[in-house]
Short mmCIF file of C-alpha atoms in Angstrom, two decimals:
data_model
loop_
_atom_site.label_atom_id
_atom_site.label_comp_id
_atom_site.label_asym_id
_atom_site.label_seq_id
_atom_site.Cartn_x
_atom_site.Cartn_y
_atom_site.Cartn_z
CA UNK A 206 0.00 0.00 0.00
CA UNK A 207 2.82 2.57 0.96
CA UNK A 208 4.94 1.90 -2.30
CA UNK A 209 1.73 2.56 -3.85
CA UNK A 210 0.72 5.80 -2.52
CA UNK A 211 4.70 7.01 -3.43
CA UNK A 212 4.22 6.07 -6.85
CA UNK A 213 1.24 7.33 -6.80
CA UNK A 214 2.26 11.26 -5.37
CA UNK A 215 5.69 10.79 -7.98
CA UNK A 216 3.43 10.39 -11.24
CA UNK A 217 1.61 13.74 -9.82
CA UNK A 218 4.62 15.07 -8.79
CA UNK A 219 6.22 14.45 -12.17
CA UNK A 220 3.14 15.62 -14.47
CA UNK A 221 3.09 19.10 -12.04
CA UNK A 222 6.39 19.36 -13.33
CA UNK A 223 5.67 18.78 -16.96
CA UNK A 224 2.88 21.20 -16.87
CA UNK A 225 5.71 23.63 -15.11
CA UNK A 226 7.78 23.51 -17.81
CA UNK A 227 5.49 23.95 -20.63
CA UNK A 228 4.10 27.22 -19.21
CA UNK A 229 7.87 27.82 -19.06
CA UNK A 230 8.37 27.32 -22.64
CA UNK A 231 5.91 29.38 -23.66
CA UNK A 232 8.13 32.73 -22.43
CA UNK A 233 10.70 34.25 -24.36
CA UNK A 234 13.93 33.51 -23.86
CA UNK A 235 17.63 34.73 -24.62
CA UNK A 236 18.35 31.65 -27.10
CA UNK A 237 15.32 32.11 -29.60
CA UNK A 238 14.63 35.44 -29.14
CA UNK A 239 17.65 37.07 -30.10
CA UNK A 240 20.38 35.96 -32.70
CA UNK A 241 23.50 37.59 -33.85
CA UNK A 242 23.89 38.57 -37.27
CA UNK A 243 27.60 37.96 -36.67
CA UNK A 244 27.33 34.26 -35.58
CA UNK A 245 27.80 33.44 -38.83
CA UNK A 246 31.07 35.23 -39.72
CA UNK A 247 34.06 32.77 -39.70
CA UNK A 248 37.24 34.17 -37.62
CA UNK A 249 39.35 32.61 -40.14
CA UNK A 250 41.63 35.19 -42.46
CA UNK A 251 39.78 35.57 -45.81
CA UNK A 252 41.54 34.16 -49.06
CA UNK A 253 41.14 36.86 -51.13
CA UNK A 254 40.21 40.67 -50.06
CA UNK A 255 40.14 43.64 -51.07
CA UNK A 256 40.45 45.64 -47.83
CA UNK A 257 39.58 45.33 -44.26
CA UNK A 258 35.95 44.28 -42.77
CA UNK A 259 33.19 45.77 -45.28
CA UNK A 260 31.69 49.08 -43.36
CA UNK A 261 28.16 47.67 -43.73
CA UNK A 262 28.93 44.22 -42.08
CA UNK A 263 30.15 46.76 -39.33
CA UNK A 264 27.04 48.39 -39.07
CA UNK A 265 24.70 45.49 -39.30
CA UNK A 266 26.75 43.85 -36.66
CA UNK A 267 26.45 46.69 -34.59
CA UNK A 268 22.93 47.09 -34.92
CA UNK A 269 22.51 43.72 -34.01
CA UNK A 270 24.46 43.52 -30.69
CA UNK A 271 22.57 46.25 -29.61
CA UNK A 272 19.51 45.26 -30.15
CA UNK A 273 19.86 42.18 -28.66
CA UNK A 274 21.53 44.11 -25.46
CA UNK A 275 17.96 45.77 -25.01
CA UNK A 276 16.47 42.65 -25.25
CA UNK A 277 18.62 40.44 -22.85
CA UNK A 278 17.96 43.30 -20.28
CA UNK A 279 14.47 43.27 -20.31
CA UNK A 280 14.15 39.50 -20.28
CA UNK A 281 16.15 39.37 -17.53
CA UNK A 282 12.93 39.16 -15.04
CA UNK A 283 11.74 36.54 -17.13
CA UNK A 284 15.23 34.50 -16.69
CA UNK A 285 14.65 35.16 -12.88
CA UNK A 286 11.33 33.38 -12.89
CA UNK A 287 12.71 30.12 -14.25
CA UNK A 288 14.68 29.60 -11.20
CA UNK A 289 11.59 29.89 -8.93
CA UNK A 290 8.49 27.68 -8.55
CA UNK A 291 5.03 28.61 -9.24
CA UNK A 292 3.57 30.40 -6.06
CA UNK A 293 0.09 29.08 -7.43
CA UNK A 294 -1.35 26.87 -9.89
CA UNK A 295 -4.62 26.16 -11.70
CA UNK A 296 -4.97 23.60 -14.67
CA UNK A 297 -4.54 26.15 -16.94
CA UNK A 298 -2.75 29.35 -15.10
CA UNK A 299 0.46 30.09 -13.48
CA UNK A 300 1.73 32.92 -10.95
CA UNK A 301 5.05 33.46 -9.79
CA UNK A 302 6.22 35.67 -7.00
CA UNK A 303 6.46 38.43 -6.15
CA UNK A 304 10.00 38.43 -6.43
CA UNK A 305 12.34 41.14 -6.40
CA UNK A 306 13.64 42.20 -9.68
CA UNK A 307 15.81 45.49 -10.32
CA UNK A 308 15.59 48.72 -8.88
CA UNK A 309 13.95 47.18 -5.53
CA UNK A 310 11.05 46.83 -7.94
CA UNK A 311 8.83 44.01 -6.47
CA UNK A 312 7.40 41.42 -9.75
CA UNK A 313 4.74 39.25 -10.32
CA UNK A 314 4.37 36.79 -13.59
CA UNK A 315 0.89 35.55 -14.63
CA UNK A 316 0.01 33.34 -17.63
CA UNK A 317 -3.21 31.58 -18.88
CA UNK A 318 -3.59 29.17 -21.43
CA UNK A 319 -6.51 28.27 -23.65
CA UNK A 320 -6.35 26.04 -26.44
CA UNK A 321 -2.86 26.24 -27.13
CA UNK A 322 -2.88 30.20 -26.72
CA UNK A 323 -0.83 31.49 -24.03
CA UNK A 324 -1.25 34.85 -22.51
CA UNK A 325 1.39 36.33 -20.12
CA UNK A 326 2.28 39.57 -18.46
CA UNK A 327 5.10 40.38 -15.42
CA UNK A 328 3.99 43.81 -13.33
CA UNK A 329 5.65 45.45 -11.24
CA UNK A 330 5.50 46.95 -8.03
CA UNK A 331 7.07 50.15 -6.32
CA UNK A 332 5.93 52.54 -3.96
CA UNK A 333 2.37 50.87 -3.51
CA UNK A 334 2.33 51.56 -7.22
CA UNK A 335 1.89 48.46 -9.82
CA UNK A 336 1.78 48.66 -13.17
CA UNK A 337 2.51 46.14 -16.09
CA UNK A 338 5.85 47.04 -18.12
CA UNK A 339 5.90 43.57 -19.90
CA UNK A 340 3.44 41.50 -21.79
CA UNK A 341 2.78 39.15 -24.64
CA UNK A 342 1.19 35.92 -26.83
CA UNK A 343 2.58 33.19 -27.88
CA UNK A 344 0.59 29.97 -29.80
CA UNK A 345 2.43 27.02 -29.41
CA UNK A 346 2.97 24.76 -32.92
CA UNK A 347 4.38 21.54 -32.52
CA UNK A 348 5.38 21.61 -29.31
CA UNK A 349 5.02 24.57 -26.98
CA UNK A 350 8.54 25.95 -27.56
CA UNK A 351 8.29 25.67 -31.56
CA UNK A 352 6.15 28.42 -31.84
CA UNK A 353 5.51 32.44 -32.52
CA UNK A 354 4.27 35.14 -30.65
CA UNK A 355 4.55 38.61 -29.82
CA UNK A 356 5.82 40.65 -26.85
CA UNK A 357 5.78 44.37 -25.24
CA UNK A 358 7.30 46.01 -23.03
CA UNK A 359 7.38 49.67 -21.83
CA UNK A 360 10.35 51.32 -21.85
CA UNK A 361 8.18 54.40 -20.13
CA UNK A 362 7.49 52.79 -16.87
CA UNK A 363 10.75 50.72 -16.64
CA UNK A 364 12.77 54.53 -17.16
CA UNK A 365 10.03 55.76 -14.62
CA UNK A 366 11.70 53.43 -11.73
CA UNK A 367 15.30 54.26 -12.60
CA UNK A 368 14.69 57.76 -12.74
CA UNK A 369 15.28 58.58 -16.36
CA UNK A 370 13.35 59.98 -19.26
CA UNK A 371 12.93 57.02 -21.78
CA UNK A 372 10.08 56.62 -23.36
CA UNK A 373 8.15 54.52 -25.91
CA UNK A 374 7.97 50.59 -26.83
CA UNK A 375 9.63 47.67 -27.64
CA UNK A 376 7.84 45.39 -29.81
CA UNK A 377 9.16 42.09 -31.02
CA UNK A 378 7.30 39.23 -33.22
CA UNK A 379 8.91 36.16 -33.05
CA UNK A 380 8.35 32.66 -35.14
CA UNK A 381 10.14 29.71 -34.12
CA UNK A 382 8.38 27.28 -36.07
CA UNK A 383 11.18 26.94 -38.55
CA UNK A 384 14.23 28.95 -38.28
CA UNK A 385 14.60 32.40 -36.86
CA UNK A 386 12.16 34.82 -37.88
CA UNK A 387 12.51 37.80 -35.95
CA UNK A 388 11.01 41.64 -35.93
CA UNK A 389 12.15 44.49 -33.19
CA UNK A 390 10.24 47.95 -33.43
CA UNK A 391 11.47 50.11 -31.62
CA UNK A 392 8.12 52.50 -31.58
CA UNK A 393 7.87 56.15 -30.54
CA UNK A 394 11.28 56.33 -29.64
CA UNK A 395 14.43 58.45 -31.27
CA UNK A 396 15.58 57.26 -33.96
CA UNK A 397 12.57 55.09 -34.87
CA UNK A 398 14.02 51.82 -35.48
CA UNK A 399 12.83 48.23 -36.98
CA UNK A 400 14.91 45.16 -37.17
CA UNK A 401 14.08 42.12 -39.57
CA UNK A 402 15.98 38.62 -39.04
CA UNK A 403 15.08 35.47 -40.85
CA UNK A 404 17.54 32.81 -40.74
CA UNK A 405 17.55 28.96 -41.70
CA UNK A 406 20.44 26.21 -41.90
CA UNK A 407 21.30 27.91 -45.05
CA UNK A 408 20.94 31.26 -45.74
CA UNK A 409 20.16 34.52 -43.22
CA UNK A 410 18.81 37.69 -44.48
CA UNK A 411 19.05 40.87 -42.02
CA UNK A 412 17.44 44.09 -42.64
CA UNK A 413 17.06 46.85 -40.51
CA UNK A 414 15.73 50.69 -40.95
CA UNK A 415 16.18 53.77 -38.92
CA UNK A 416 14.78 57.27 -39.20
CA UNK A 417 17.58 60.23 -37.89
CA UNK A 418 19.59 63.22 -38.68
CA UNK A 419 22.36 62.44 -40.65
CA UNK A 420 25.66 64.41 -40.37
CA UNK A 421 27.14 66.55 -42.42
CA UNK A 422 24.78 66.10 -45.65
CA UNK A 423 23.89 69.15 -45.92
CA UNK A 424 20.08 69.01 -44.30
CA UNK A 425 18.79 68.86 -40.54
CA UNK A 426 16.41 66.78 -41.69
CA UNK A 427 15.73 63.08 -40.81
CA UNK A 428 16.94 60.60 -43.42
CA UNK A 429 15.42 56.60 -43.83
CA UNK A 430 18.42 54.31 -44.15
CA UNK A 431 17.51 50.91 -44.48
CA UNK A 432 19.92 47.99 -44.87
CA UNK A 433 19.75 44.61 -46.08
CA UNK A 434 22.31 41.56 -45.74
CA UNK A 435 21.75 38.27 -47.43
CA UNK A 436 24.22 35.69 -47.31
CA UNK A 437 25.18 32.21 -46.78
CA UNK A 438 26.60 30.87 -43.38
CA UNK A 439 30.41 30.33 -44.14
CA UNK A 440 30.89 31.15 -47.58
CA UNK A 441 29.62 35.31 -47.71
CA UNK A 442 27.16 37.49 -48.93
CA UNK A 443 25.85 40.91 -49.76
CA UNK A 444 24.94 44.09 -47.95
CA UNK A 445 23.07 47.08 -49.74
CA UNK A 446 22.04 50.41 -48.35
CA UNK A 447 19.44 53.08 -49.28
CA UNK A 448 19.22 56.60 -48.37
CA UNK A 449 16.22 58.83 -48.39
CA UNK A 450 15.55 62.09 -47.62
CA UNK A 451 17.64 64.58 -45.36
CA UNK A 452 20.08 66.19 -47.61
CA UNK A 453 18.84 63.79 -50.24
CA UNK A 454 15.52 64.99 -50.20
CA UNK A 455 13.59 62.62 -53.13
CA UNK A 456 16.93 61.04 -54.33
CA UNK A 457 18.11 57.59 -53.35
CA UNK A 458 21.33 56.63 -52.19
CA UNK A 459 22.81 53.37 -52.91
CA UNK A 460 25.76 51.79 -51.35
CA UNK A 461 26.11 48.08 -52.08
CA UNK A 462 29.19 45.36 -50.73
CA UNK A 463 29.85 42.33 -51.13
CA UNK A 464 32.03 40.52 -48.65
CA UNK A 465 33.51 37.28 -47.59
CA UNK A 466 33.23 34.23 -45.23
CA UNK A 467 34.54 36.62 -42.18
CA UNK A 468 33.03 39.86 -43.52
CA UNK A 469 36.16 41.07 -45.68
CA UNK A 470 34.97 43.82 -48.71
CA UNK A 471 35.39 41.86 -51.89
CA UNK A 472 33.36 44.64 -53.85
CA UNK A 473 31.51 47.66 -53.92
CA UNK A 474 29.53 50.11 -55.64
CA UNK A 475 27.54 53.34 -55.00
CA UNK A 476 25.02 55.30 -57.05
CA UNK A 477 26.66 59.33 -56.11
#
């Protein structure tokens, strides 16, 4: 009877656990939600080059780690909650905490479910104040962690508890079914930014576009730049830039390179 009853509580145990984790999975996380564009640029000295590391590869790559800087921050209270248990359960919800998260701000995480459809958001709590500064969806596909989604978060009320003056939101769309496919928009913010990443086993393609004051061509007005790389994990690829507006005004700028296996100009061209 007693060996049982322990086998008994261990399958529940085991299946509260399962259940754990698949709420779990349905959270973003560092690994799927943010990839560098220069992960695929070999270290290894390039054969043949015609001059250092192409300028746009430099860009792109810069873009990139910053980008996914933002992000890792404000998924850090989400990597805090993995470590911690539910503090209650229903069959189809989850809460965690509070627990403390930065700036002696005090968190809670809640998530329902409903037909494969999870809904999440993590508020906050300061001053007898609470107030939600991160939120998404995400639909699970063939398993709960191979799926896409969406999530928010307020760079106004997060700025509000460190005492600065940032303002706007962070959007990012997210589809893990098959690859990478990944979109940042930075909304209402300066400069205006959006950031497009699909990648598969054997080609990426990385675009972003900003809206800002370029300097020195001749205009104090805002210019779009928008790049695009394509290329193919350890053999190269191609970068192309367009300019509108500012000192441009209805002309477009084009500045195309192509470049190596480690990012090393092999050619270029521009339209001026």
């Amino acid at each position: 009877m007693l060996l049982l009853l322990l086998l008994a509580c261990g399958s529940v145990s085991n299946e509260i656990f399962a259940e754990d984790a698949a709420f779990l999975d349905a959270f973003p996380d560092e690994e799927r939600q943010t990839v560098g564009f220069e992960s695929d640029l070999s270290t290894e000295s390039a054969r043949a080059s015609i001059g250092e590391t192409a300028d746009l590869v430099v860009l792109s790559v810069g873009a990139t780690r910053g980008v996914n800087e933002f992000i890792f921050t404000l998924l850090g209270a989400v990597e805090t909650l993995r470590g911690l248990p539910p503090a209650e359960r229903t069959d189809d919800s989850r809460r965690w905490g509070p627990f403390e998260a930065d700036c002696e701000v005090d968190a809670t995480a809640l998530m329902s479910r409903d037909a494969g459809v999870y809904d999440w958001s993590i508020s906050g709590r300061q001053s007898d104040e609470t107030y939600v500064f991160l939120y998404g969806t995400h639909y699970a596909g063939s398993s709960v962690r191979a799926g896409d989604g969406q999530f928010v978060f307020d760079r106004g009320q997060w700025a509000s508890w460190w005492g600065n003056d940032d303002d706007g939101l962070l959007t990012v769309d997210y589809d893990n079914r098959e690859g990478v496919d990944l979109v940042v928009v930075l909304d209402e913010v300066e400069p205006a930014l959006t950031y497009a990443l699909r990648r598969t086993a054997d080609e990426g393609d990385f675009q972003y576009r900003y809206v800002g004051d370029i300097e020195d061509d001749g205009s104090s007005e805002d210019a779009t730049v928008t790049v695009r790389n394509r290329w193919e994990p350890g053999t190269g690829g191609r970068s192309d830039a367009f300019v509108t507006g500012g000192g441009f005004e209805e002309r477009q700028w084009r500045w195309s390179q192509c470049w190596d296996a480690r990012g090393g100009l092999t050619w270029e061209g521009e339209s001026l």
